[in-house]
mmCIF file of C-alpha atoms and ligand atoms in Angstrom:
data_model
loop_
_atom_site.group_PDB
_atom_site.id
_atom_site.type_symbol
_atom_site.label_atom_id
_atom_site.label_comp_id
_atom_site.label_asym_id
_atom_site.label_seq_id
_atom_site.Cartn_x
_atom_site.Cartn_y
_atom_site.Cartn_z
ATOM 1 C CA UNK E 1 -161.853 48.783 27.900
ATOM 2 C CA UNK E 2 -161.446 50.595 24.605
ATOM 3 C CA UNK E 3 -164.655 52.440 25.410
ATOM 4 C CA UNK E 4 -163.296 53.845 28.633
ATOM 5 C CA UNK E 5 -160.153 55.033 26.889
ATOM 6 C CA UNK E 6 -162.181 56.597 24.111
ATOM 7 C CA UNK E 7 -164.457 58.370 26.537
ATOM 8 C CA UNK E 8 -161.573 59.680 28.574
ATOM 9 C CA UNK E 9 -160.005 61.005 25.430
ATOM 10 C CA UNK E 10 -163.062 62.633 23.956
ATOM 11 C CA UNK E 11 -164.918 63.847 27.002
ATOM 12 C CA UNK E 12 -162.736 66.511 28.570
ATOM 13 C CA UNK E 13 -163.078 69.149 25.862
ATOM 14 C CA UNK E 14 -166.829 68.684 25.482
ATOM 15 C CA UNK E 15 -167.884 71.147 28.124
ATOM 16 C CA UNK E 16 -165.519 73.896 27.167
ATOM 17 C CA UNK E 17 -166.571 76.677 24.886
ATOM 18 C CA UNK E 18 -164.844 76.280 21.540
ATOM 19 C CA UNK E 19 -161.636 78.252 21.498
ATOM 20 C CA UNK E 20 -161.523 80.876 18.817
ATOM 21 C CA UNK E 21 -158.552 80.011 16.668
ATOM 22 C CA UNK E 22 -157.381 78.721 13.314
ATOM 23 C CA UNK E 23 -158.384 81.634 11.121
ATOM 24 C CA UNK E 24 -157.773 84.172 13.880
ATOM 25 C CA UNK E 25 -154.370 82.806 14.903
ATOM 26 C CA UNK E 26 -151.450 84.821 13.596
ATOM 27 C CA UNK E 27 -148.884 82.796 11.667
ATOM 28 C CA UNK E 28 -145.497 82.679 13.301
ATOM 29 C CA UNK E 29 -142.769 84.560 11.554
ATOM 30 C CA UNK E 30 -139.411 82.953 12.355
ATOM 31 C CA UNK E 31 -137.810 86.358 12.167
ATOM 32 C CA UNK E 32 -139.788 87.507 15.177
ATOM 33 C CA UNK E 33 -139.028 85.864 18.527
ATOM 34 C CA UNK E 34 -142.097 84.614 20.399
ATOM 35 C CA UNK E 35 -142.562 83.246 23.923
ATOM 36 C CA UNK E 36 -142.948 79.564 24.719
ATOM 37 C CA UNK E 37 -146.552 80.187 25.811
ATOM 38 C CA UNK E 38 -147.339 81.850 22.480
ATOM 39 C CA UNK E 39 -145.658 78.946 20.690
ATOM 40 C CA UNK E 40 -147.775 76.513 22.673
ATOM 41 C CA UNK E 41 -151.026 78.114 21.574
ATOM 42 C CA UNK E 42 -149.879 78.333 17.934
ATOM 43 C CA UNK E 43 -148.785 74.685 17.963
ATOM 44 C CA UNK E 44 -152.218 73.553 19.169
ATOM 45 C CA UNK E 45 -153.705 74.296 15.760
ATOM 46 C CA UNK E 46 -150.673 73.899 13.493
ATOM 47 C CA UNK E 47 -150.202 70.641 11.633
ATOM 48 C CA UNK E 48 -147.906 71.637 8.782
ATOM 49 C CA UNK E 49 -144.357 70.350 9.521
ATOM 50 C CA UNK E 50 -142.540 73.353 8.060
ATOM 51 C CA UNK E 51 -144.624 75.827 10.050
ATOM 52 C CA UNK E 52 -144.347 73.697 13.229
ATOM 53 C CA UNK E 53 -140.568 73.884 12.881
ATOM 54 C CA UNK E 54 -140.560 77.631 12.316
ATOM 55 C CA UNK E 55 -142.753 78.204 15.386
ATOM 56 C CA UNK E 56 -140.310 76.147 17.484
ATOM 57 C CA UNK E 57 -137.383 78.082 16.102
ATOM 58 C CA UNK E 58 -139.062 81.425 16.703
ATOM 59 C CA UNK E 59 -139.621 80.502 20.347
ATOM 60 C CA UNK E 60 -136.107 79.042 20.746
ATOM 61 C CA UNK E 61 -137.652 76.258 22.834
ATOM 62 C CA UNK E 62 -135.394 74.661 25.400
ATOM 63 C CA UNK E 63 -136.137 71.199 26.826
ATOM 64 C CA UNK E 64 -134.798 72.378 30.169
ATOM 65 C CA UNK E 65 -137.753 74.517 31.202
ATOM 66 C CA UNK E 66 -141.398 73.840 31.718
ATOM 67 C CA UNK E 67 -143.768 75.417 29.189
ATOM 68 C CA UNK E 68 -141.123 74.759 26.545
ATOM 69 C CA UNK E 69 -141.236 71.043 27.219
ATOM 70 C CA UNK E 70 -144.989 70.901 26.705
ATOM 71 C CA UNK E 71 -144.612 72.841 23.466
ATOM 72 C CA UNK E 72 -141.849 70.525 22.254
ATOM 73 C CA UNK E 73 -143.898 67.467 23.038
ATOM 74 C CA UNK E 74 -146.829 68.909 21.112
ATOM 75 C CA UNK E 75 -144.567 69.773 18.182
ATOM 76 C CA UNK E 76 -143.116 66.255 18.117
ATOM 77 C CA UNK E 77 -146.624 64.761 18.136
ATOM 78 C CA UNK E 78 -147.666 66.899 15.165
ATOM 79 C CA UNK E 79 -144.488 66.172 13.232
ATOM 80 C CA UNK E 80 -144.714 62.437 13.741
ATOM 81 C CA UNK E 81 -148.454 62.444 12.972
ATOM 82 C CA UNK E 82 -147.552 64.211 9.728
ATOM 83 C CA UNK E 83 -145.176 61.323 9.003
ATOM 84 C CA UNK E 84 -142.083 63.469 8.929
ATOM 85 C CA UNK E 85 -139.213 61.836 10.850
ATOM 86 C CA UNK E 86 -136.801 64.179 9.100
ATOM 87 C CA UNK E 87 -138.486 67.178 10.752
ATOM 88 C CA UNK E 88 -138.459 65.439 14.135
ATOM 89 C CA UNK E 89 -134.711 64.832 13.736
ATOM 90 C CA UNK E 90 -134.079 68.372 12.605
ATOM 91 C CA UNK E 91 -135.942 69.763 15.639
ATOM 92 C CA UNK E 92 -134.502 67.434 18.274
ATOM 93 C CA UNK E 93 -130.903 67.249 17.067
ATOM 94 C CA UNK E 94 -130.911 71.035 17.074
ATOM 95 C CA UNK E 95 -131.763 71.061 20.775
ATOM 96 C CA UNK E 96 -128.558 69.232 21.616
ATOM 97 C CA UNK E 97 -126.302 71.667 19.837
ATOM 98 C CA UNK E 98 -127.926 74.865 21.033
ATOM 99 C CA UNK E 99 -128.416 74.136 24.756
ATOM 100 C CA UNK E 100 -126.564 72.484 27.552
ATOM 101 C CA UNK E 101 -126.456 69.047 25.965
ATOM 102 C CA UNK E 102 -125.999 67.039 29.169
ATOM 103 C CA UNK E 103 -129.230 68.383 30.664
ATOM 104 C CA UNK E 104 -131.150 68.316 27.387
ATOM 105 C CA UNK E 105 -130.130 64.802 26.332
ATOM 106 C CA UNK E 106 -132.596 62.789 28.497
ATOM 107 C CA UNK E 107 -135.484 64.973 27.316
ATOM 108 C CA UNK E 108 -134.465 64.585 23.680
ATOM 109 C CA UNK E 109 -134.249 60.806 24.127
ATOM 110 C CA UNK E 110 -137.785 60.708 25.566
ATOM 111 C CA UNK E 111 -139.091 62.903 22.730
ATOM 112 C CA UNK E 112 -137.602 60.548 20.123
ATOM 113 C CA UNK E 113 -139.373 57.731 21.961
ATOM 114 C CA UNK E 114 -142.628 59.649 21.832
ATOM 115 C CA UNK E 115 -142.197 59.958 18.056
ATOM 116 C CA UNK E 116 -141.698 56.175 17.867
ATOM 117 C CA UNK E 117 -138.092 56.699 16.694
ATOM 118 C CA UNK E 118 -136.207 54.366 19.008
ATOM 119 C CA UNK E 119 -133.064 54.074 16.819
ATOM 120 C CA UNK E 120 -132.705 57.857 17.070
ATOM 121 C CA UNK E 121 -133.184 57.723 20.836
ATOM 122 C CA UNK E 122 -130.454 55.099 20.967
ATOM 123 C CA UNK E 123 -128.148 57.175 18.762
ATOM 124 C CA UNK E 124 -128.696 60.198 21.041
ATOM 125 C CA UNK E 125 -127.873 58.093 24.100
ATOM 126 C CA UNK E 126 -124.715 56.670 22.546
ATOM 127 C CA UNK E 127 -123.520 60.077 21.334
ATOM 128 C CA UNK E 128 -122.592 60.918 24.906
ATOM 129 C CA UNK E 129 -119.127 59.823 26.062
ATOM 130 C CA UNK E 130 -120.330 59.071 29.571
ATOM 131 C CA UNK E 131 -124.098 58.550 29.555
ATOM 132 C CA UNK E 132 -125.804 59.351 32.857
ATOM 133 C CA UNK E 133 -128.323 57.195 34.692
ATOM 134 C CA UNK E 134 -130.909 59.845 33.738
ATOM 135 C CA UNK E 135 -130.136 59.233 30.075
ATOM 136 C CA UNK E 136 -130.458 55.482 30.587
ATOM 137 C CA UNK E 137 -133.807 55.936 32.361
ATOM 138 C CA UNK E 138 -134.931 58.187 29.506
ATOM 139 C CA UNK E 139 -133.922 55.535 26.975
ATOM 140 C CA UNK E 140 -135.849 52.817 28.832
ATOM 141 C CA UNK E 141 -138.867 55.103 28.993
ATOM 142 C CA UNK E 142 -138.469 55.850 25.265
ATOM 143 C CA UNK E 143 -138.749 52.099 24.603
ATOM 144 C CA UNK E 144 -142.081 52.044 26.439
ATOM 145 C CA UNK E 145 -143.332 55.164 24.643
ATOM 146 C CA UNK E 146 -142.457 53.674 21.272
ATOM 147 C CA UNK E 147 -144.125 50.395 22.292
ATOM 148 C CA UNK E 148 -140.886 48.402 22.130
ATOM 149 C CA UNK E 149 -141.286 46.964 25.609
ATOM 150 C CA UNK E 150 -139.225 43.896 24.770
ATOM 151 C CA UNK E 151 -136.135 46.089 24.262
ATOM 152 C CA UNK E 152 -136.180 47.218 27.893
ATOM 153 C CA UNK E 153 -134.590 44.212 29.637
ATOM 154 C CA UNK E 154 -131.904 43.894 26.964
ATOM 155 C CA UNK E 155 -130.946 47.576 27.082
ATOM 156 C CA UNK E 156 -131.095 47.536 30.874
ATOM 157 C CA UNK E 157 -128.693 44.609 31.294
ATOM 158 C CA UNK E 158 -126.361 45.470 28.395
ATOM 159 C CA UNK E 159 -125.992 49.169 29.091
ATOM 160 C CA UNK E 160 -125.676 49.124 32.866
ATOM 161 C CA UNK E 161 -122.717 46.771 32.336
ATOM 162 C CA UNK E 162 -121.094 48.237 29.237
ATOM 163 C CA UNK E 163 -121.363 51.867 30.406
ATOM 164 C CA UNK E 164 -120.870 51.111 34.098
ATOM 165 C CA UNK E 165 -124.122 52.870 35.066
ATOM 166 C CA UNK E 166 -125.569 52.231 38.540
ATOM 167 C CA UNK E 167 -129.327 51.844 38.158
ATOM 168 C CA UNK E 168 -131.499 53.823 40.588
ATOM 169 C CA UNK E 169 -135.093 53.503 41.769
ATOM 170 C CA UNK E 170 -136.385 55.240 38.659
ATOM 171 C CA UNK E 171 -134.522 52.721 36.462
ATOM 172 C CA UNK E 172 -136.082 49.755 38.241
ATOM 173 C CA UNK E 173 -139.545 51.311 38.252
ATOM 174 C CA UNK E 174 -139.303 51.774 34.487
ATOM 175 C CA UNK E 175 -138.144 48.184 33.958
ATOM 176 C CA UNK E 176 -141.080 46.948 36.062
ATOM 177 C CA UNK E 177 -143.456 49.145 34.077
ATOM 178 C CA UNK E 178 -142.191 47.634 30.832
ATOM 179 C CA UNK E 179 -142.755 44.084 32.102
ATOM 180 C CA UNK E 180 -146.147 44.889 33.603
ATOM 181 C CA UNK E 181 -147.439 46.687 30.520
ATOM 182 C CA UNK E 182 -146.432 43.870 28.206
ATOM 183 C CA UNK E 183 -148.057 40.928 29.926
ATOM 184 C CA UNK E 184 -145.000 39.778 31.896
ATOM 185 C CA UNK E 185 -146.002 41.074 35.314
ATOM 186 C CA UNK E 186 -144.526 38.048 37.033
ATOM 187 C CA UNK E 187 -141.025 39.320 36.213
ATOM 188 C CA UNK E 188 -141.741 41.928 38.884
ATOM 189 C CA UNK E 189 -140.719 39.501 41.615
ATOM 190 C CA UNK E 190 -137.236 38.924 40.258
ATOM 191 C CA UNK E 191 -136.707 42.633 39.625
ATOM 192 C CA UNK E 192 -137.730 43.335 43.212
ATOM 193 C CA UNK E 193 -135.254 40.732 44.433
ATOM 194 C CA UNK E 194 -132.523 42.416 42.458
ATOM 195 C CA UNK E 195 -133.498 45.803 43.928
ATOM 196 C CA UNK E 196 -133.124 44.352 47.402
ATOM 197 C CA UNK E 197 -129.707 42.965 46.463
ATOM 198 C CA UNK E 198 -128.682 46.381 45.150
ATOM 199 C CA UNK E 199 -130.071 48.066 48.287
ATOM 200 C CA UNK E 200 -132.571 50.155 46.292
ATOM 201 C CA UNK E 201 -135.691 50.701 48.355
ATOM 202 C CA UNK E 202 -138.931 50.318 46.370
ATOM 203 C CA UNK E 203 -141.561 53.047 46.743
ATOM 204 C CA UNK E 204 -145.311 53.256 46.161
ATOM 205 C CA UNK E 205 -144.851 53.708 42.410
ATOM 206 C CA UNK E 206 -142.995 50.381 42.253
ATOM 207 C CA UNK E 207 -145.932 48.576 43.823
ATOM 208 C CA UNK E 208 -148.750 50.409 42.103
ATOM 209 C CA UNK E 209 -147.251 49.692 38.667
ATOM 210 C CA UNK E 210 -146.940 46.039 39.639
ATOM 211 C CA UNK E 211 -150.496 45.878 40.970
ATOM 212 C CA UNK E 212 -151.939 47.401 37.798
ATOM 213 C CA UNK E 213 -150.062 44.792 35.755
ATOM 214 C CA UNK E 214 -151.187 41.828 37.853
ATOM 215 C CA UNK E 215 -154.793 43.004 37.723
ATOM 216 C CA UNK E 216 -154.591 43.379 33.952
ATOM 217 C CA UNK E 217 -153.389 39.781 33.720
ATOM 218 C CA UNK E 218 -155.939 38.727 36.352
ATOM 219 C CA UNK E 219 -153.270 37.069 38.504
ATOM 220 C CA UNK E 220 -155.130 37.458 41.768
ATOM 221 C CA UNK E 221 -152.844 35.236 43.871
ATOM 222 C CA UNK E 222 -149.931 37.411 42.834
ATOM 223 C CA UNK E 223 -151.851 40.513 43.868
ATOM 224 C CA UNK E 224 -152.115 39.133 47.391
ATOM 225 C CA UNK E 225 -148.398 38.456 47.307
ATOM 226 C CA UNK E 226 -147.661 42.039 46.213
ATOM 227 C CA UNK E 227 -149.824 43.413 49.020
ATOM 228 C CA UNK E 228 -147.921 41.242 51.462
ATOM 229 C CA UNK E 229 -144.584 42.430 50.025
ATOM 230 C CA UNK E 230 -145.711 46.030 50.453
ATOM 231 C CA UNK E 231 -146.132 45.423 54.157
ATOM 232 C CA UNK E 232 -142.764 43.718 54.319
ATOM 233 C CA UNK E 233 -141.144 46.748 52.655
ATOM 234 C CA UNK E 234 -143.068 49.139 54.908
ATOM 235 C CA UNK E 235 -144.926 50.771 52.020
ATOM 236 C CA UNK E 236 -148.286 51.745 53.441
ATOM 237 C CA UNK E 237 -151.241 50.995 51.137
ATOM 238 C CA UNK E 238 -152.634 54.517 51.018
ATOM 239 C CA UNK E 239 -155.243 56.227 48.904
ATOM 240 C CA UNK E 240 -153.232 56.012 45.662
ATOM 241 C CA UNK E 241 -152.860 52.225 45.959
ATOM 242 C CA UNK E 242 -156.588 51.816 46.615
ATOM 243 C CA UNK E 243 -157.374 53.997 43.606
ATOM 244 C CA UNK E 244 -155.129 51.900 41.358
ATOM 245 C CA UNK E 245 -156.797 48.692 42.571
ATOM 246 C CA UNK E 246 -160.285 50.152 42.171
ATOM 247 C CA UNK E 247 -159.554 51.419 38.654
ATOM 248 C CA UNK E 248 -158.019 48.067 37.702
ATOM 249 C CA UNK E 249 -161.065 46.131 38.905
ATOM 250 C CA UNK E 250 -163.425 48.515 37.110
ATOM 251 C CA UNK E 251 -161.460 47.968 33.902
ATOM 252 C CA UNK E 252 -162.046 44.230 34.359
ATOM 253 C CA UNK E 253 -165.772 44.952 34.719
ATOM 254 C CA UNK E 254 -165.631 43.901 38.343
ATOM 255 C CA UNK E 255 -167.043 47.126 39.745
ATOM 256 C CA UNK E 256 -168.783 45.273 42.550
ATOM 257 C CA UNK E 257 -165.442 43.976 43.787
ATOM 258 C CA UNK E 258 -164.039 47.473 43.421
ATOM 259 C CA UNK E 259 -166.821 48.738 45.629
ATOM 260 C CA UNK E 260 -165.807 46.196 48.281
ATOM 261 C CA UNK E 261 -162.463 47.981 48.386
ATOM 262 C CA UNK E 262 -164.278 51.252 49.001
ATOM 263 C CA UNK E 263 -165.901 49.596 52.017
ATOM 264 C CA UNK E 264 -162.522 48.327 53.149
ATOM 265 C CA UNK E 265 -161.141 51.869 52.947
ATOM 266 C CA UNK E 266 -163.915 53.168 55.159
ATOM 267 C CA UNK E 267 -163.393 50.345 57.653
ATOM 268 C CA UNK E 268 -159.769 51.391 57.899
ATOM 269 C CA UNK E 269 -160.780 54.991 58.475
ATOM 270 C CA UNK E 270 -159.418 56.134 55.107
ATOM 271 C CA UNK E 271 -161.109 58.887 53.140
ATOM 272 C CA UNK E 272 -161.790 58.160 49.469
ATOM 273 C CA UNK E 273 -161.304 61.133 47.148
ATOM 274 C CA UNK E 274 -163.155 62.163 43.981
ATOM 275 C CA UNK E 275 -160.851 59.967 41.881
ATOM 276 C CA UNK E 276 -162.051 56.905 43.812
ATOM 277 C CA UNK E 277 -165.678 57.773 43.072
ATOM 278 C CA UNK E 278 -164.923 58.739 39.473
ATOM 279 C CA UNK E 279 -163.487 55.274 38.735
ATOM 280 C CA UNK E 280 -166.434 53.536 40.399
ATOM 281 C CA UNK E 281 -169.136 55.677 38.794
ATOM 282 C CA UNK E 282 -167.734 55.162 35.303
ATOM 283 C CA UNK E 283 -167.129 51.476 36.015
ATOM 284 C CA UNK E 284 -170.750 50.889 37.022
ATOM 285 C CA UNK E 285 -172.015 52.977 34.082
ATOM 286 C CA UNK E 286 -170.054 50.862 31.602
ATOM 287 C CA UNK E 287 -171.431 47.701 33.175
ATOM 288 C CA UNK E 288 -174.928 49.158 32.822
ATOM 289 C CA UNK E 289 -175.548 49.440 36.574
ATOM 290 C CA UNK E 290 -176.914 52.972 36.528
ATOM 291 C CA UNK E 291 -178.549 52.697 39.943
ATOM 292 C CA UNK E 292 -175.204 51.991 41.598
ATOM 293 C CA UNK E 293 -173.648 54.865 39.687
ATOM 294 C CA UNK E 294 -176.417 57.201 40.883
ATOM 295 C CA UNK E 295 -175.986 56.170 44.520
ATOM 296 C CA UNK E 296 -172.245 56.722 44.342
ATOM 297 C CA UNK E 297 -172.689 60.077 42.633
ATOM 298 C CA UNK E 298 -175.010 61.273 45.392
ATOM 299 C CA UNK E 299 -172.661 59.927 48.049
ATOM 300 C CA UNK E 300 -169.714 61.757 46.495
ATOM 301 C CA UNK E 301 -171.766 64.931 46.361
ATOM 302 C CA UNK E 302 -172.834 64.563 49.986
ATOM 303 C CA UNK E 303 -169.228 64.211 51.061
ATOM 304 C CA UNK E 304 -168.451 67.510 49.357
ATOM 305 C CA UNK E 305 -166.106 65.881 46.839
ATOM 306 C CA UNK E 306 -165.961 67.677 43.507
ATOM 307 C CA UNK E 307 -164.867 65.604 40.496
ATOM 308 C CA UNK E 308 -163.553 66.927 37.209
ATOM 309 C CA UNK E 309 -166.047 67.920 34.521
ATOM 310 C CA UNK E 310 -165.555 64.666 32.606
ATOM 311 C CA UNK E 311 -167.083 62.705 35.506
ATOM 312 C CA UNK E 312 -170.324 64.702 35.186
ATOM 313 C CA UNK E 313 -170.309 64.471 31.409
ATOM 314 C CA UNK E 314 -169.768 60.737 31.232
ATOM 315 C CA UNK E 315 -172.450 60.133 33.847
ATOM 316 C CA UNK E 316 -174.929 62.305 31.921
ATOM 317 C CA UNK E 317 -174.006 60.426 28.736
ATOM 318 C CA UNK E 318 -174.690 57.028 30.274
ATOM 319 C CA UNK E 319 -177.842 58.151 32.089
ATOM 320 C CA UNK E 320 -179.280 59.472 28.823
ATOM 321 C CA UNK E 321 -178.345 56.253 27.042
ATOM 322 C CA UNK E 322 -180.132 54.310 29.758
ATOM 323 C CA UNK E 323 -183.209 56.547 29.561
ATOM 324 C CA UNK E 324 -182.729 57.941 33.101
ATOM 325 C CA UNK E 325 -183.386 61.512 31.997
ATOM 326 C CA UNK E 326 -184.508 62.897 35.334
ATOM 327 C CA UNK E 327 -181.304 61.851 37.035
ATOM 328 C CA UNK E 328 -179.319 63.066 33.997
ATOM 329 C CA UNK E 329 -180.997 66.426 34.492
ATOM 330 C CA UNK E 330 -180.018 66.488 38.154
ATOM 331 C CA UNK E 331 -176.369 65.745 37.294
ATOM 332 C CA UNK E 332 -176.472 68.281 34.471
ATOM 333 C CA UNK E 333 -177.718 71.006 36.816
ATOM 334 C CA UNK E 334 -174.948 70.247 39.284
ATOM 335 C CA UNK E 335 -172.415 70.393 36.477
ATOM 336 C CA UNK E 336 -173.760 73.719 35.214
ATOM 337 C CA UNK E 337 -173.656 75.144 38.718
ATOM 338 C CA UNK E 338 -169.913 74.718 38.375
ATOM 339 C CA UNK E 339 -169.988 76.334 34.957
ATOM 340 C CA UNK E 340 -169.317 73.079 33.131
ATOM 341 C CA UNK E 341 -171.788 72.828 30.285
ATOM 342 C CA UNK E 342 -171.862 69.542 28.380
ATOM 343 C CA UNK E 343 -171.391 69.747 24.619
ATOM 344 C CA UNK E 344 -174.311 70.484 22.308
ATOM 345 C CA UNK E 345 -174.945 66.915 21.177
ATOM 346 C CA UNK E 346 -175.114 65.645 24.751
ATOM 347 C CA UNK E 347 -177.397 68.515 25.787
ATOM 348 C CA UNK E 348 -179.624 67.851 22.793
ATOM 349 C CA UNK E 349 -179.886 64.191 23.771
ATOM 350 C CA UNK E 350 -180.884 65.206 27.280
ATOM 351 C CA UNK E 351 -183.461 67.735 26.053
ATOM 352 C CA UNK E 352 -184.942 65.260 23.558
ATOM 353 C CA UNK E 353 -185.125 62.697 26.339
ATOM 354 C CA UNK E 354 -186.943 65.114 28.620
ATOM 355 C CA UNK E 355 -189.370 65.951 25.804
ATOM 356 C CA UNK E 356 -189.996 62.256 25.089
ATOM 357 C CA UNK E 357 -191.021 61.804 28.730
ATOM 358 C CA UNK E 358 -193.218 64.908 28.616
ATOM 359 C CA UNK E 359 -190.955 66.957 30.881
ATOM 360 C CA UNK E 360 -191.458 70.094 28.798
ATOM 361 C CA UNK E 361 -190.876 72.616 31.588
ATOM 362 C CA UNK E 362 -187.523 71.040 32.448
ATOM 363 C CA UNK E 363 -186.537 70.945 28.782
ATOM 364 C CA UNK E 364 -187.344 74.634 28.281
ATOM 365 C CA UNK E 365 -185.562 75.561 31.464
ATOM 366 C CA UNK E 366 -182.347 73.783 30.507
ATOM 367 C CA UNK E 367 -182.353 75.258 26.980
ATOM 368 C CA UNK E 368 -182.767 78.730 28.472
ATOM 369 C CA UNK E 369 -179.830 78.156 30.796
ATOM 370 C CA UNK E 370 -177.548 76.961 28.008
ATOM 371 C CA UNK E 371 -178.538 79.863 25.765
ATOM 372 C CA UNK E 372 -177.771 82.252 28.585
ATOM 373 C CA UNK E 373 -174.271 80.796 28.864
ATOM 374 C CA UNK E 374 -173.611 80.651 25.121
ATOM 375 C CA UNK E 375 -175.776 83.311 23.435
ATOM 376 C CA UNK E 376 -173.871 82.847 20.160
ATOM 377 C CA UNK E 377 -175.041 79.211 19.951
ATOM 378 C CA UNK E 378 -178.742 80.121 20.350
ATOM 379 C CA UNK E 379 -179.297 79.385 16.653
ATOM 380 C CA UNK E 380 -178.409 75.713 17.179
ATOM 381 C CA UNK E 381 -181.309 75.249 19.555
ATOM 382 C CA UNK E 382 -184.033 76.471 17.188
ATOM 383 C CA UNK E 383 -184.722 73.038 15.694
ATOM 384 C CA UNK E 384 -184.905 71.382 19.111
ATOM 385 C CA UNK E 385 -187.210 74.119 20.406
ATOM 386 C CA UNK E 386 -189.477 73.462 17.459
ATOM 387 C CA UNK E 387 -190.298 70.034 18.898
ATOM 388 C CA UNK E 388 -191.606 71.592 22.141
ATOM 389 C CA UNK E 389 -195.382 72.088 22.409
HETATM 390 C C1 NAG Z 401 -140.915 56.786 43.530
HETATM 391 O O1 NAG Z 401 -139.620 57.090 43.068
HETATM 392 C C2 NAG Z 401 -139.534 57.625 41.761
HETATM 393 C C3 NAG Z 401 -138.069 57.731 41.374
HETATM 394 O O2 NAG Z 401 -137.359 58.505 42.272
HETATM 395 C C4 NAG Z 401 -140.260 58.934 41.716
HETATM 396 O O3 NAG Z 401 -140.210 59.497 40.403
HETATM 397 C C5 NAG Z 401 -141.691 58.717 42.137
HETATM 398 O O4 NAG Z 401 -142.397 59.938 42.168
HETATM 399 C C6 NAG Z 401 -141.756 58.046 43.510
HETATM 400 N N1 NAG Z 401 -143.137 57.725 43.801
HETATM 401 C C7 NAG Z 401 -143.791 58.163 44.862
HETATM 402 C C8 NAG Z 401 -145.199 57.739 45.001
HETATM 403 O O5 NAG Z 401 -143.275 58.880 45.685
#
């Protein structure tokens, strides 16, 4: 499923006009205070550790409010990508001294996890005299983020006992996630038993994490057992559970089975949403079943469901690859009606495809539309236009 992941990662920005930045962006001067929003936009294009740190300082980012947290997470990503754990430490340790440490601590622990610095997350947890359950949950999540899933059960059992912390639903959900993401989904059953003993009621997240894990390991008998347990715990299998199951089956290249679930939803009078269709369309595309993907796309459209731009773009990509240029054109028009224009290379592939099948009118028409939207990129189309009769 590496392809799906790669597509998801690279498709979203394709349709957006390129942001003007880099050369135009002002450099942050630590002497001048800036807002968190300004910091966020500066951090998007800044990779140099020293300048990342000075932007964060200038904005006095606090992990206790919202745009700040996004900015901090971005800063930590850049600093760790630059291979500078010292800068990560300098940024994050500073947050604990300058703000209300008790509230900031769980966020700092998660950020260390994101940087892959689990020993630092641990140190931050232990620096508190009386660590909270939120800090413990953050530490368990940090293990997952830093891909040290095996640490989770040990830390869970040791620390709940040695610090006298009562685990809550979030704690158990994180433990289950760690097991399910590391190929030990079957441990879910014993964790659930313990939750029952501790009188912690599981919720839909508990079960959807478990289901995703069992699907990944292709333990289909266990999936039936989980669905039965959901009923027993009065967790109704709603839209989100169906979407998790459909996505999981598509990832296993079992899109036909996923489509059976869509039928089951309808039989139960449940309405699929665009996410349901998005999973199925991409699933069928990856399996090379373009006809199924087309049918589902039309059905989604007929139901008035509007997906995100990436759904259009990936469908156009696969249709072009499969030589279905007319349908690609139809999807492209729908996408452009919503002001989502696929990136140049995808558009060029579509235009070349239309030309190769002698659809010159359509090719000219689509070039004209793109040029109208991005007049500054008109130059890029000259070569392609040269191939038109
Ligand atoms: C389940 O509980 C956790 C922990 O309280 C919460 O974060 C999550 O959003 C809940 N899930 C659902 C689907 O309500």
